[in-house]
CSV table of C-alpha atoms and ligand atoms in Angstrom, one decimal:
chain,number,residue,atom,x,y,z
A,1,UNK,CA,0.0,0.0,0.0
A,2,UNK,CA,0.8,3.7,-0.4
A,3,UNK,CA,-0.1,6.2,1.2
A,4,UNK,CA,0.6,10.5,1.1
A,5,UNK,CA,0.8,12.9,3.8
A,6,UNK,CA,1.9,16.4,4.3
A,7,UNK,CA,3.9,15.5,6.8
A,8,UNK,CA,5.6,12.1,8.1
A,9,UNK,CA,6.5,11.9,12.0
A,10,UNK,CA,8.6,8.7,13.2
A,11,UNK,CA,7.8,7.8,16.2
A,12,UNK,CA,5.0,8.0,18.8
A,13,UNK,CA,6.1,8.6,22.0
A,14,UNK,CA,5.3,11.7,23.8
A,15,UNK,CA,7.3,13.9,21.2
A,16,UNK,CA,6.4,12.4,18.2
A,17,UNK,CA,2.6,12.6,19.4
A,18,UNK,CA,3.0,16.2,20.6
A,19,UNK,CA,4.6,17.0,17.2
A,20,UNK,CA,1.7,15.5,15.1
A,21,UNK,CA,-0.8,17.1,17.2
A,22,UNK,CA,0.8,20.8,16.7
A,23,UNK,CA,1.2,20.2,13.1
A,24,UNK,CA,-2.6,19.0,12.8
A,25,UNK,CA,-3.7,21.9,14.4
A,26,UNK,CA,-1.7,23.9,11.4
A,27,UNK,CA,-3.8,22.1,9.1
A,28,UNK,CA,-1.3,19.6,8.0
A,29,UNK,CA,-2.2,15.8,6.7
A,30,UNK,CA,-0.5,13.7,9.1
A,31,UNK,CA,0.5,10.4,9.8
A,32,UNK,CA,2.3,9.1,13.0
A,33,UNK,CA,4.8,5.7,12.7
A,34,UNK,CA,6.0,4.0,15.6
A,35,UNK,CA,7.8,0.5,15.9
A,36,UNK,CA,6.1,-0.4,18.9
A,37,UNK,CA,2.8,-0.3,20.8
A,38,UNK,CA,1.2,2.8,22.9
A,39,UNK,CA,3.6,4.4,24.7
A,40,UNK,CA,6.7,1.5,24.4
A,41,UNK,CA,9.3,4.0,24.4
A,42,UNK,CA,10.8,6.3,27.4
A,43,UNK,CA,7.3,8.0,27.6
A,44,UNK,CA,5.8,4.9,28.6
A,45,UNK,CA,8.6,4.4,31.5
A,46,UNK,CA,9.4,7.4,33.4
A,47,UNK,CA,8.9,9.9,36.0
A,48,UNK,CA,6.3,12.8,35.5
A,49,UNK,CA,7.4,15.7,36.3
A,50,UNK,CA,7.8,19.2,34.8
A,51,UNK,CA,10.8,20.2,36.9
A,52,UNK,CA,12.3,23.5,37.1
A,53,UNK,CA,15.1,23.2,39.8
A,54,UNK,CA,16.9,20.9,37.8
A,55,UNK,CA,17.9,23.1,35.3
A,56,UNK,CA,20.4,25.9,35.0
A,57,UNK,CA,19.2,29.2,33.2
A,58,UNK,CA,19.5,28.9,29.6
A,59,UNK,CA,17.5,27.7,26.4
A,60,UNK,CA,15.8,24.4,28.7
A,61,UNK,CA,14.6,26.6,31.7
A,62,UNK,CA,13.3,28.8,29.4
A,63,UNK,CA,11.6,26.8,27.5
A,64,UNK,CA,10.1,24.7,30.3
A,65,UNK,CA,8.5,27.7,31.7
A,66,UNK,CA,6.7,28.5,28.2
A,67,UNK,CA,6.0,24.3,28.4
A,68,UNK,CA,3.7,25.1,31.8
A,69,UNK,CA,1.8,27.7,30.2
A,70,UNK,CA,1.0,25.4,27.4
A,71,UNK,CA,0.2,22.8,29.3
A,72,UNK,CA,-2.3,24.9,31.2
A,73,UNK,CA,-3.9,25.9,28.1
A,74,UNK,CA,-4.0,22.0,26.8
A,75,UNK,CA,-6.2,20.6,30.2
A,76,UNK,CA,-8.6,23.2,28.5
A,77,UNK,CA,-7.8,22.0,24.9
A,78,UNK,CA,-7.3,18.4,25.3
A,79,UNK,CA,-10.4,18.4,27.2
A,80,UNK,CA,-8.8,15.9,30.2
A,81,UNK,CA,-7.3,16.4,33.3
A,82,UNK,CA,-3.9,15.3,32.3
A,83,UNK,CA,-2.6,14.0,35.8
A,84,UNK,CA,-2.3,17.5,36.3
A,85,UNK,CA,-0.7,18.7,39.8
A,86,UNK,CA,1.5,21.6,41.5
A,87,UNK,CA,2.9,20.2,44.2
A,88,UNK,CA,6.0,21.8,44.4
A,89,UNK,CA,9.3,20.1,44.8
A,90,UNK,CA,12.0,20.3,47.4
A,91,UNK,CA,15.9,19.0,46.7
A,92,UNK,CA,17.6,17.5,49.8
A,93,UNK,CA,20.9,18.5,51.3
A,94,UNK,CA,22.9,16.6,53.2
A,95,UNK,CA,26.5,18.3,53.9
A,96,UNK,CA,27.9,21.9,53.8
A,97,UNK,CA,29.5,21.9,50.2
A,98,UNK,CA,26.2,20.8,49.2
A,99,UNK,CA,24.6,23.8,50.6
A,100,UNK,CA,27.0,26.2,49.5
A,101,UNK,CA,26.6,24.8,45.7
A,102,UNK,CA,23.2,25.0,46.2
A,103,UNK,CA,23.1,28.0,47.3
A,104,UNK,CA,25.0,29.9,44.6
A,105,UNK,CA,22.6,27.6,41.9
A,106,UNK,CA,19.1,28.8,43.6
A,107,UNK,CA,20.7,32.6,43.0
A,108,UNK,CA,21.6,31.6,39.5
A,109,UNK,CA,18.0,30.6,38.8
A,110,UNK,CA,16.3,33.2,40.9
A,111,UNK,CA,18.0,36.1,39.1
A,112,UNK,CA,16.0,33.6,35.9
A,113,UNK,CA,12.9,34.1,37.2
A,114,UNK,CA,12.1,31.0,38.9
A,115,UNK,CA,10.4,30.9,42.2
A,116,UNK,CA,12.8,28.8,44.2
A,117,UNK,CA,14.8,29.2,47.9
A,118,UNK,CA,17.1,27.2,50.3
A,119,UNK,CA,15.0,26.7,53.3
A,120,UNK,CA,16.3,25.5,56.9
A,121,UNK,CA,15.5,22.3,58.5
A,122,UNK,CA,12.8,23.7,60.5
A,123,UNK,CA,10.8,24.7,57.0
A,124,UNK,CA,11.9,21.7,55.2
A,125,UNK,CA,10.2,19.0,57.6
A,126,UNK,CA,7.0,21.1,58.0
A,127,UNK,CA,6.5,20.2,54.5
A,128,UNK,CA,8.4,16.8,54.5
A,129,UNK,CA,8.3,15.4,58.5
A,130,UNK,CA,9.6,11.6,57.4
A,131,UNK,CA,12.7,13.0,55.9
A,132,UNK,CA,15.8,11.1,57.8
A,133,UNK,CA,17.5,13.2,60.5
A,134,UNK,CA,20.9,13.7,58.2
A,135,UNK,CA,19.3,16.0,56.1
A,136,UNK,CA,20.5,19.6,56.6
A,137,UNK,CA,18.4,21.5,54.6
A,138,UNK,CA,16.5,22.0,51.2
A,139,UNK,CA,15.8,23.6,48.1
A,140,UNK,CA,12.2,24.5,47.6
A,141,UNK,CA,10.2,25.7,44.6
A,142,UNK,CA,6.1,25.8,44.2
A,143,UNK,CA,6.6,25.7,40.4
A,144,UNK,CA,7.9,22.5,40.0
A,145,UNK,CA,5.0,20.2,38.5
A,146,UNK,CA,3.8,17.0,37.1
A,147,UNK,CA,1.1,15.4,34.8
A,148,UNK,CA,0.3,12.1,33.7
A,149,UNK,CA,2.6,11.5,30.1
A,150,UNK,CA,0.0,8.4,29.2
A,151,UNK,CA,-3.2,10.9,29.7
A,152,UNK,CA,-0.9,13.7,27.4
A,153,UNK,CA,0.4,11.3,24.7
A,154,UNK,CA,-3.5,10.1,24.5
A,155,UNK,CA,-4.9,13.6,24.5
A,156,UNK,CA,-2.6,14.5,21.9
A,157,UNK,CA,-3.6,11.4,19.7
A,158,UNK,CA,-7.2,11.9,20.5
A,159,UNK,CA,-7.2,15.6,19.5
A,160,UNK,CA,-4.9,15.4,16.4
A,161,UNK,CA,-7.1,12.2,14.6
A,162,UNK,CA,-10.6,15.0,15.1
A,163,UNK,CA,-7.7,17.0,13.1
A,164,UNK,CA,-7.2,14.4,10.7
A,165,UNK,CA,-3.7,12.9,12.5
A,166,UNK,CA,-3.3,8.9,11.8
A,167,UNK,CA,-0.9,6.9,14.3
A,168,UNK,CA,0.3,3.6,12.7
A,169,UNK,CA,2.2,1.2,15.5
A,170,UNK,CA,3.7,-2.0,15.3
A,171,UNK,CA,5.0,-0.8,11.9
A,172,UNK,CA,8.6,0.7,12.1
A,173,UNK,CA,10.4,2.6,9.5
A,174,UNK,CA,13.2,0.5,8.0
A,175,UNK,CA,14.2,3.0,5.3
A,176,UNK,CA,13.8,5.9,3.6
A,177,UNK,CA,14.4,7.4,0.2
A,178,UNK,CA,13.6,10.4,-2.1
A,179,UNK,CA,11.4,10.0,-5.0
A,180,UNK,CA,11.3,12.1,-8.3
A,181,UNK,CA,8.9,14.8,-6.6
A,182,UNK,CA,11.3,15.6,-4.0
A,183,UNK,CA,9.1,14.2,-1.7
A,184,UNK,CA,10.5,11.7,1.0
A,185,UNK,CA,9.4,7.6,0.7
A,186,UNK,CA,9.5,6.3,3.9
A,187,UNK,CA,9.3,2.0,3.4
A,188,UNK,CA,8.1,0.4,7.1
A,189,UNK,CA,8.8,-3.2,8.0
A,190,UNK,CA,5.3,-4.7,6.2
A,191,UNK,CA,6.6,-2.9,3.1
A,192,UNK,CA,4.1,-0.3,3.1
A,193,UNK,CA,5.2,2.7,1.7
A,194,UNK,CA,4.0,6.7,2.9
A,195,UNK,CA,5.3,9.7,1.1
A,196,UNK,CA,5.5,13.2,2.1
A,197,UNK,CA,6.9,16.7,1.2
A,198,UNK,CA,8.4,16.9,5.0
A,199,UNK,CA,9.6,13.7,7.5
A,200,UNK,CA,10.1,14.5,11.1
A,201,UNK,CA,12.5,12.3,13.3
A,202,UNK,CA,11.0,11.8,16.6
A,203,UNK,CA,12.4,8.5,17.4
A,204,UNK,CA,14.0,9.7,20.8
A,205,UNK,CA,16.7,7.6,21.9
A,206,UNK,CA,16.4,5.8,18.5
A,207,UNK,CA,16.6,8.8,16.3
A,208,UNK,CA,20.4,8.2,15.4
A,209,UNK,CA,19.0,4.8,13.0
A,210,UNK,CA,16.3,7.1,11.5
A,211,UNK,CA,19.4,10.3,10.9
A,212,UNK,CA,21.5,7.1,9.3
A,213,UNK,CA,19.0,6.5,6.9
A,214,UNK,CA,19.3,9.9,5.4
A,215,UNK,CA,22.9,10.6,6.0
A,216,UNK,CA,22.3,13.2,9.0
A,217,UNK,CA,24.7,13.2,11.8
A,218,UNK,CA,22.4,12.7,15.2
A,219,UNK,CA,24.5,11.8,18.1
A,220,UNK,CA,22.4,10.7,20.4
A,221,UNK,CA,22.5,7.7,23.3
A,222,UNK,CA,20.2,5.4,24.8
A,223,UNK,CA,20.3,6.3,28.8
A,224,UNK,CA,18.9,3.9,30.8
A,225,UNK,CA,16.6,5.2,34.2
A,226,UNK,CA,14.9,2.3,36.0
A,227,UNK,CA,12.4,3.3,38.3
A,228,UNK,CA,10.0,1.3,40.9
A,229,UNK,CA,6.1,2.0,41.7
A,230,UNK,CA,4.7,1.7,45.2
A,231,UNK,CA,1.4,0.6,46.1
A,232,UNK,CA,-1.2,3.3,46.2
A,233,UNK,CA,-0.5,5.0,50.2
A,234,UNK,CA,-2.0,8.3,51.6
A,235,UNK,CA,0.1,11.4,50.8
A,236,UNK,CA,3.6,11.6,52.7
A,237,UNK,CA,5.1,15.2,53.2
A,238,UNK,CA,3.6,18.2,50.9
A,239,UNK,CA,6.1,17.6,48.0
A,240,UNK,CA,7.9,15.7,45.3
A,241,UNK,CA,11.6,15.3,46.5
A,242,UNK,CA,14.9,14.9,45.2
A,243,UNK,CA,18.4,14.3,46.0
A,244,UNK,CA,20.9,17.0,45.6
A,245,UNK,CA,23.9,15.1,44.9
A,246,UNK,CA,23.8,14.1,41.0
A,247,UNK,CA,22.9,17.5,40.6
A,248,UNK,CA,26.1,19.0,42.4
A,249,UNK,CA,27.9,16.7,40.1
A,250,UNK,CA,26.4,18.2,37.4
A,251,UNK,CA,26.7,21.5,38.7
A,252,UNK,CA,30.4,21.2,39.9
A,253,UNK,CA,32.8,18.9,38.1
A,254,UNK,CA,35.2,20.8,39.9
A,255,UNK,CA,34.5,19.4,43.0
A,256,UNK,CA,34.9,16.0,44.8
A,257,UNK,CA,31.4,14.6,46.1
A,258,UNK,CA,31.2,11.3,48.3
A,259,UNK,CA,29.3,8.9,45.6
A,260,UNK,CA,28.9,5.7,47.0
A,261,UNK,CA,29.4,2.4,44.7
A,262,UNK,CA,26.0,2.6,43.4
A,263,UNK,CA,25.6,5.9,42.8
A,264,UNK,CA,29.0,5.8,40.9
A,265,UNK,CA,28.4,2.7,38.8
A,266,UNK,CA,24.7,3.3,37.9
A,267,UNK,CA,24.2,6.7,38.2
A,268,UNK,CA,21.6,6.6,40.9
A,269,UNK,CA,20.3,9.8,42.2
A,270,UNK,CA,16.9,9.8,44.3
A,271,UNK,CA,13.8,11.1,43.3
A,272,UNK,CA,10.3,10.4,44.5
A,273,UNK,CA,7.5,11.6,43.2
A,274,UNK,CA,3.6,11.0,43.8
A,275,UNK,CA,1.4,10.0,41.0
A,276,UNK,CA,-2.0,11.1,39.9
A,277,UNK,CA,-2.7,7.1,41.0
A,278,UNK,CA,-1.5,8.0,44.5
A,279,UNK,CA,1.0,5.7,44.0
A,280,UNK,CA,5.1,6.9,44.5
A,281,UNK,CA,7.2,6.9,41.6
A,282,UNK,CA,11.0,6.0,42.7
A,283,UNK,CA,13.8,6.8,40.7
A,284,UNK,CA,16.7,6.4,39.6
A,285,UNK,CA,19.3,5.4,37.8
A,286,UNK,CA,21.3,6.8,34.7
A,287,UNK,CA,23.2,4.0,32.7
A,288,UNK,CA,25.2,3.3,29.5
A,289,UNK,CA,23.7,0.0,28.9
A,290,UNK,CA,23.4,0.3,24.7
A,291,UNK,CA,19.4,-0.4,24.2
A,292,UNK,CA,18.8,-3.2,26.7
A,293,UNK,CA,15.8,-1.5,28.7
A,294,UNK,CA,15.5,-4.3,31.3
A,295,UNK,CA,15.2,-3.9,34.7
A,296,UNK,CA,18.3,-5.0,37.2
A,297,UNK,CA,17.8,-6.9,40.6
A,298,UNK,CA,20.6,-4.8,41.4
A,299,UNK,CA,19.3,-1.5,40.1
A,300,UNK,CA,15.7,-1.9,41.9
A,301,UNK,CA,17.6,-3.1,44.9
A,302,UNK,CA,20.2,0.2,45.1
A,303,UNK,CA,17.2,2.0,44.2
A,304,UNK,CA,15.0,0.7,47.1
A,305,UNK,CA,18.5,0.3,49.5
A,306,UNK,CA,18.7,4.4,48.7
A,307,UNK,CA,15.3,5.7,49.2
A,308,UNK,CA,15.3,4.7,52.6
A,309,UNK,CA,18.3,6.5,53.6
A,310,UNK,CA,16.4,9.4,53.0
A,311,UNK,CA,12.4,8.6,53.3
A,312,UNK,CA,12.6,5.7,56.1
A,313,UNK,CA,9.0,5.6,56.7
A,314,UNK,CA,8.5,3.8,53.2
A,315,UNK,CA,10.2,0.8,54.7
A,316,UNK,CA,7.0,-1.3,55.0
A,317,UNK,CA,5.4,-0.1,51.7
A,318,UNK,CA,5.0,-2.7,48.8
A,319,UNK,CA,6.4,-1.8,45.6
A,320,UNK,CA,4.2,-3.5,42.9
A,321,UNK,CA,6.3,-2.7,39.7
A,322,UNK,CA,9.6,-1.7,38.4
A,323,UNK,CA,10.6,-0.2,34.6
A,324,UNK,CA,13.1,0.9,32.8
A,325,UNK,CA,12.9,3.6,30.2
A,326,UNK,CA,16.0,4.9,27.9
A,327,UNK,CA,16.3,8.9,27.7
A,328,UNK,CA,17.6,9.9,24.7
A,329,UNK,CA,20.6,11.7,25.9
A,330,UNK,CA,22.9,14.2,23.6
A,331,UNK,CA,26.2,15.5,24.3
A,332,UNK,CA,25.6,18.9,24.9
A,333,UNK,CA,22.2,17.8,27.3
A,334,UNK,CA,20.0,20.1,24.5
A,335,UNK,CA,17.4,18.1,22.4
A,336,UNK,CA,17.8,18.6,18.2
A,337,UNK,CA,15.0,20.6,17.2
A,338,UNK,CA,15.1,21.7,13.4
A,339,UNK,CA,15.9,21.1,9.9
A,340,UNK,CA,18.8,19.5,8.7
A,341,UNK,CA,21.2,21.4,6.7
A,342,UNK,CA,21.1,20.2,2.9
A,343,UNK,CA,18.0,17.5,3.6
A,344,UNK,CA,16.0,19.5,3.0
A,345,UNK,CA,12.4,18.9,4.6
A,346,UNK,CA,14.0,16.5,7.3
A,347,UNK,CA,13.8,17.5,10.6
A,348,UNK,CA,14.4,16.2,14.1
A,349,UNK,CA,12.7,16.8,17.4
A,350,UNK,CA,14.4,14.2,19.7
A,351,UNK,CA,17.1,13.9,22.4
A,352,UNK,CA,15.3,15.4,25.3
A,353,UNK,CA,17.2,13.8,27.7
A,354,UNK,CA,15.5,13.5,31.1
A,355,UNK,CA,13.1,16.6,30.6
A,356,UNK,CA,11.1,14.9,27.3
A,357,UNK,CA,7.4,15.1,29.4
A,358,UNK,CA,8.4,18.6,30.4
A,359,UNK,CA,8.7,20.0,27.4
A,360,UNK,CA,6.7,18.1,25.1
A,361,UNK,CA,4.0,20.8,24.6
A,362,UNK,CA,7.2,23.4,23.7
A,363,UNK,CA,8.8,21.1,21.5
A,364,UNK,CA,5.9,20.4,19.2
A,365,UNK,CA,4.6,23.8,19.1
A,366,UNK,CA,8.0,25.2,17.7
A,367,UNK,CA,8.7,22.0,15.4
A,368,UNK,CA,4.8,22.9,13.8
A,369,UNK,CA,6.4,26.6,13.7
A,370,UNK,CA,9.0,26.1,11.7
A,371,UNK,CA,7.9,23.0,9.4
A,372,UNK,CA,5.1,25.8,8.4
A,373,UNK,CA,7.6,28.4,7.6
A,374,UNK,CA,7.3,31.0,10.7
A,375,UNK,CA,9.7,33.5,10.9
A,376,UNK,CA,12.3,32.2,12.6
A,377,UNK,CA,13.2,32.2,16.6
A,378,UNK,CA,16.8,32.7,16.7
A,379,UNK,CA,16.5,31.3,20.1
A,380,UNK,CA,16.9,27.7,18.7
A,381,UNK,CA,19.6,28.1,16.9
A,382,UNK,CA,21.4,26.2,19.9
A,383,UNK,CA,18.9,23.2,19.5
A,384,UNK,CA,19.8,23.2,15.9
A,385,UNK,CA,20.3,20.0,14.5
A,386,UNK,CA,23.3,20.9,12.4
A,387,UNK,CA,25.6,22.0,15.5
A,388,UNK,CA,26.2,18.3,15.2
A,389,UNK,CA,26.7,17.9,12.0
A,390,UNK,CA,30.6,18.3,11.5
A,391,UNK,CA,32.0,16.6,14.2
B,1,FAD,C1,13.5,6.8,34.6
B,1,FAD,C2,13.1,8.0,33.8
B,1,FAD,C3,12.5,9.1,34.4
B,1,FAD,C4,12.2,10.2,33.7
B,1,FAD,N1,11.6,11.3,34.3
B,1,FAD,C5,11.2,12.4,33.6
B,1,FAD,C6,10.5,13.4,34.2
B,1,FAD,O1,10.2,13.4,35.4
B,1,FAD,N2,10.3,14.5,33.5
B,1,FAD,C7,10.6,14.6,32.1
B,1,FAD,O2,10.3,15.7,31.5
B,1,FAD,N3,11.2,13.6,31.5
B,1,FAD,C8,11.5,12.5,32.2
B,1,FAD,N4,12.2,11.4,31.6
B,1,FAD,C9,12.5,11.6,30.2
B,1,FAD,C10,11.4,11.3,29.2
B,1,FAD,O3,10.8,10.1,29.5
B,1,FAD,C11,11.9,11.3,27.8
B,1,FAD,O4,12.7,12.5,27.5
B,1,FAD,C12,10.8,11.3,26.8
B,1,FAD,O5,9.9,10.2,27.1
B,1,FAD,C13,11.3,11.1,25.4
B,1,FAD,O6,10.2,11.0,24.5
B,1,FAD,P1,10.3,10.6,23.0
B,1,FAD,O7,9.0,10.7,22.4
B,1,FAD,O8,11.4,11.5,22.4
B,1,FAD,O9,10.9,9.2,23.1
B,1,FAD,P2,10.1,7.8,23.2
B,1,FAD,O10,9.0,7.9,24.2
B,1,FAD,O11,11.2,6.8,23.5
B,1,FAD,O12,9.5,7.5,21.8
B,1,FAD,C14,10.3,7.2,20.7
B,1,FAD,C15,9.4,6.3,19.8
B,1,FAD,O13,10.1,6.0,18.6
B,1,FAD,C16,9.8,4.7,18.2
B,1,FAD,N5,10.7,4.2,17.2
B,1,FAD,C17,12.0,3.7,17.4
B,1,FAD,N6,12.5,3.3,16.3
B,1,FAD,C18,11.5,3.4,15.3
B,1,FAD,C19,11.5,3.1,13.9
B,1,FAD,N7,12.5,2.6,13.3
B,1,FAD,N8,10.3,3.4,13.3
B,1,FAD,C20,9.3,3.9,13.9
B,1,FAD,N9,9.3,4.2,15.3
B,1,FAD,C21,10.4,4.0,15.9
B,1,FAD,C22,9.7,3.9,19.5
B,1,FAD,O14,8.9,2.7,19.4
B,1,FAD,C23,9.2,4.9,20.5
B,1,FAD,O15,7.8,4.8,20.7
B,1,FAD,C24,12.5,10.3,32.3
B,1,FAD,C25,13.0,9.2,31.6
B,1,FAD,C26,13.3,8.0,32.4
B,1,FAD,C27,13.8,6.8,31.6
C-alpha cells in the first residue's frame, strides 16, 4: 500500500505525538509511525514531572517555563485532566559543600525568574516530616509540576485524529528514500510505503538509526533510568523530592562529592514523586547499557536500598512494579530541534534527555512553527540539528 501525507513523523512517544498534534492543528495531513505499541518507548517508563530546579538558566529553563503555560492551556484544549498537579518540589541536602553549591545555583535561577529558595531544616520538615535526620536542609520551589505522560500522549492522539492525525504502531520505519517529486518515501517493515513533502524524526533515543537513513549526523544515546512504583499510600510530606547530589555533580565537576558504589556505577540519584494514581514513583538510575531497557535486581535493589536513607518511613510499603525507560541523551544535554542542513524537509525533534514530558507541549509547538515556515526564533539556533553535523 501507499499512502501520502503532508507531513511524516517517526515515532509515537510523547514527542512524536505532541509533534503530530501541533502540526494537525496547522492544518497539516498527518501520519504518525512507531515501531512499537502505545507508549513502548521512554514515555511509557518514566517519572512525570515538569521540573524547574533541575535546570540551569539557559535555552531548557526557558523553555520549560513557556512548556507550563502550554500545558495549562491543553487541560482546556485536550479536554482531560492530564494528571495534572503543582505540588512543588524540594531537593535534599545533606553536607555543607552541598549547601553552599546549592546556594549559589538557587541565586543563578532566581536572578531567571524562577520561584525557588534554600529553606532550613525547621521549613523543610513542616513540608516533609519523614525526611531522615541527616538532612540539613533544602531547596524549595512551588513551580515545579507534574502530569500524567499516558493521559498527554493520548490527548494528543485523541485531539490530532478530530484534526485528521493517523498513528500507525507496530510498523517501524526501515528505510527511507527520495522520489522524483522531491518528496520523501519512507518503506516500514510490512513494506508499506507513505510519502510526504516533510519527514520528522521523533524517534528519541532511537533517532540516530532514522538520521543514518538519510545521512544526517544525530549523536544521540540510549540512557537507561529504572524506576520502581509503590502501592497506592496516603500522601507523605507536601512535596515531590529529590536528592541534591547528581545535581552537584552536574553543577560542579570541579568538586569532589562522596558517591557511594551505586551511585557511581549506575548513576543513581533519588527522586520520589507522587502519582496522579496516589501511587510513588521512585527513581533512579542513569546507565550506558546500549538499548537493553530491562530492569536490574541490582538496580531496583540500590534504588530501594537508597530511598530509605532518605524517606525511612517507606520501609513497609510494597512496591508492585519496576521499569526501565531509555532517555535519549545528547552530548551537549540540549534536544535537536530543526531542519537538517542540505535534507532539506528532514527535521528532528528528539534527544530530550530526562526533561522529554516537560517539554513536550514546547517542543511540538516550535517543530509545527518552523515546518510551516514561521519566521524564525533565533533562540533555537542552539537546538539546531546541524551543530552536530561536522563533528
Ligand atoms: C526513569 C526515567 C525518568 C524520567 N523522568 C522524567 C521526568 O520526570 N520529566 C521529564 O520531563 N522527563 C523524564 N524522563 C525523560 C522522558 O521520559 C523522555 O525525555 C521522553 O519520554 C522522550 O520522549 P520521546 O517521544 O522522544 O521518546 P520515546 O518515548 O522513547 O519515543 C520514541 C518512539 O520511537 C519509536 N521508534 C523507534 N525506532 C523506530 C522506527 N524505526 N520506526 C518507527 N518508530 C520507531 C519507539 O517505538 C518509540 O515509541 C524520564 C526518563 C526516564 C527513563
Amino acid at each position: 500500500m501507499t499512502y501520502a501525507a503532508d507531513v511524516l513523523v517517526i515515532g509515537g512517544g510523547i514527542i512524536g505525538l505532541s509533534c503530530g498534534f501541533y502540526l494537525s492543528k496547522r492544518g497539516k495531513r498527518v501520519f504518525v509511525l512507531d515501531s512499537g505499541g502505545f507508549a513502548d518507548g521512554a514515555s511509557g517508563a518514566c517519572d512525570d514531572m515538569i521540573l524547574f530546579q533541575s535546570k540551569k538558566p539557559g535555552i531548557n529553563l526557558a523553555l520549560t517555563f513557556e512548556s507550563l503555560e502550554l500545558y495549562k492551556s491543553l487541560l482546556t484544549e485536550l479536554d482531560d485532566d492530564l494528571g495534572f498537579a503543582n505540588m512543588g518540589g524540594m531537593v535534599l541536602i545533606e553536607n555543607q559543600q552541598e549547601l553552599e553549591i546549592m546556594e549559589e545555583f538557587v541565586a543563578q535561577q532566581r536572578s531567571y525568574g524562577l520561584d525557588v529558595e534554600v529553606i532550613d531544616k525547621r521549613a523543610m520538615l513542616k513540608k516533609q516530616p519523614f525526611l531522615s535526620d541527616h538532612i540539613i536542609a533544602s531547596t524549595y520551589s512551588k513551580m515545579d509540576s507534574q502530569v500524567d505522560p499516558f493521559s498527554v500522549m493520548r490527548g494528543f492522539e485523541r485531539k490530532g485524529g478530530s484534526y485528521g492525525m493517523k498513528v500507525f504502531r507496530r510498523n517501524g520505519v526501515v528505510g527511507i528514500d527520495r522520489i522524483g517529486t522531491g518528496d520523501y518515501q519512507v518503506v516500514t517493515e510490512d513494506g508499506s510505503i507513505y510519502q510526504a513533502p516533510i519527514v520528522v524524526n521523533a524517534a528519541g533515543t532511537w533517532a540516530g538509526q532514522i538520521g543514518e537513513m538519510v545521512g544526517a549526523t544525530i549523536p544521540i544515546k540510549p540512557k537507561r533510568g529504572q524506576i520502581i512504583v509503590t502501592e497506592r499510600i496516603p500522601q507523605i510530606g507536601d512535596t515531590n523530592l529529590w536528592s541534591a547530589k547528581y545535581l552537584v555533580t552536574k553543577l560542579r565537576s570541579d568538586v569532589v562529592v562522596d558517591l557511594n558504589e551505586d551511585e557511581r556505577s549506575m548513576g543513581l540519584s533519588m527522586a520520589i514523586t507522587r502519582s496522579s494514581g496516589d501511587t510513588y514513583l521512585i527513581g533512579s538510575t542513569r546507565e550506558f547499557v546500549g538499548f537493553d531497557k530491562n530492569t536490574t535486581i541490582a538496580g531496583i535493589r540500590a534504588i530501594i536500598k537508597q530511598t530509605l536513607t532518605y524517606l525511612p518511613k517507606l520501609r513497609d510499603v510494597n512496591f508492585i512494579r519496576a521499569m526501565a525507560g531509555l532517555r535519549p541523551s545528547t552530548p551537549d544535554g540540549r534536544m535537536l530541534l530543526g531542519e537538517h542542513a542540505g535534507i532539506e524537509g528532514f527535521f528532528t525533534a528528539a534527544g530530550h534527555e530526562g526533561d522529554g514530558i516537560a517539554l513536550a507541549p514546547i517542543t511540538g509547538k516550535l517543530l509545527a512553527s518552523m515546518v510551516c515556515r514561521d519566521p524564525v526564533d533565533h533562540r533555537l539556533d542552539e537546538l539546531s540539528p546541524n551543530r552536530f553535523a561536522n563533528p
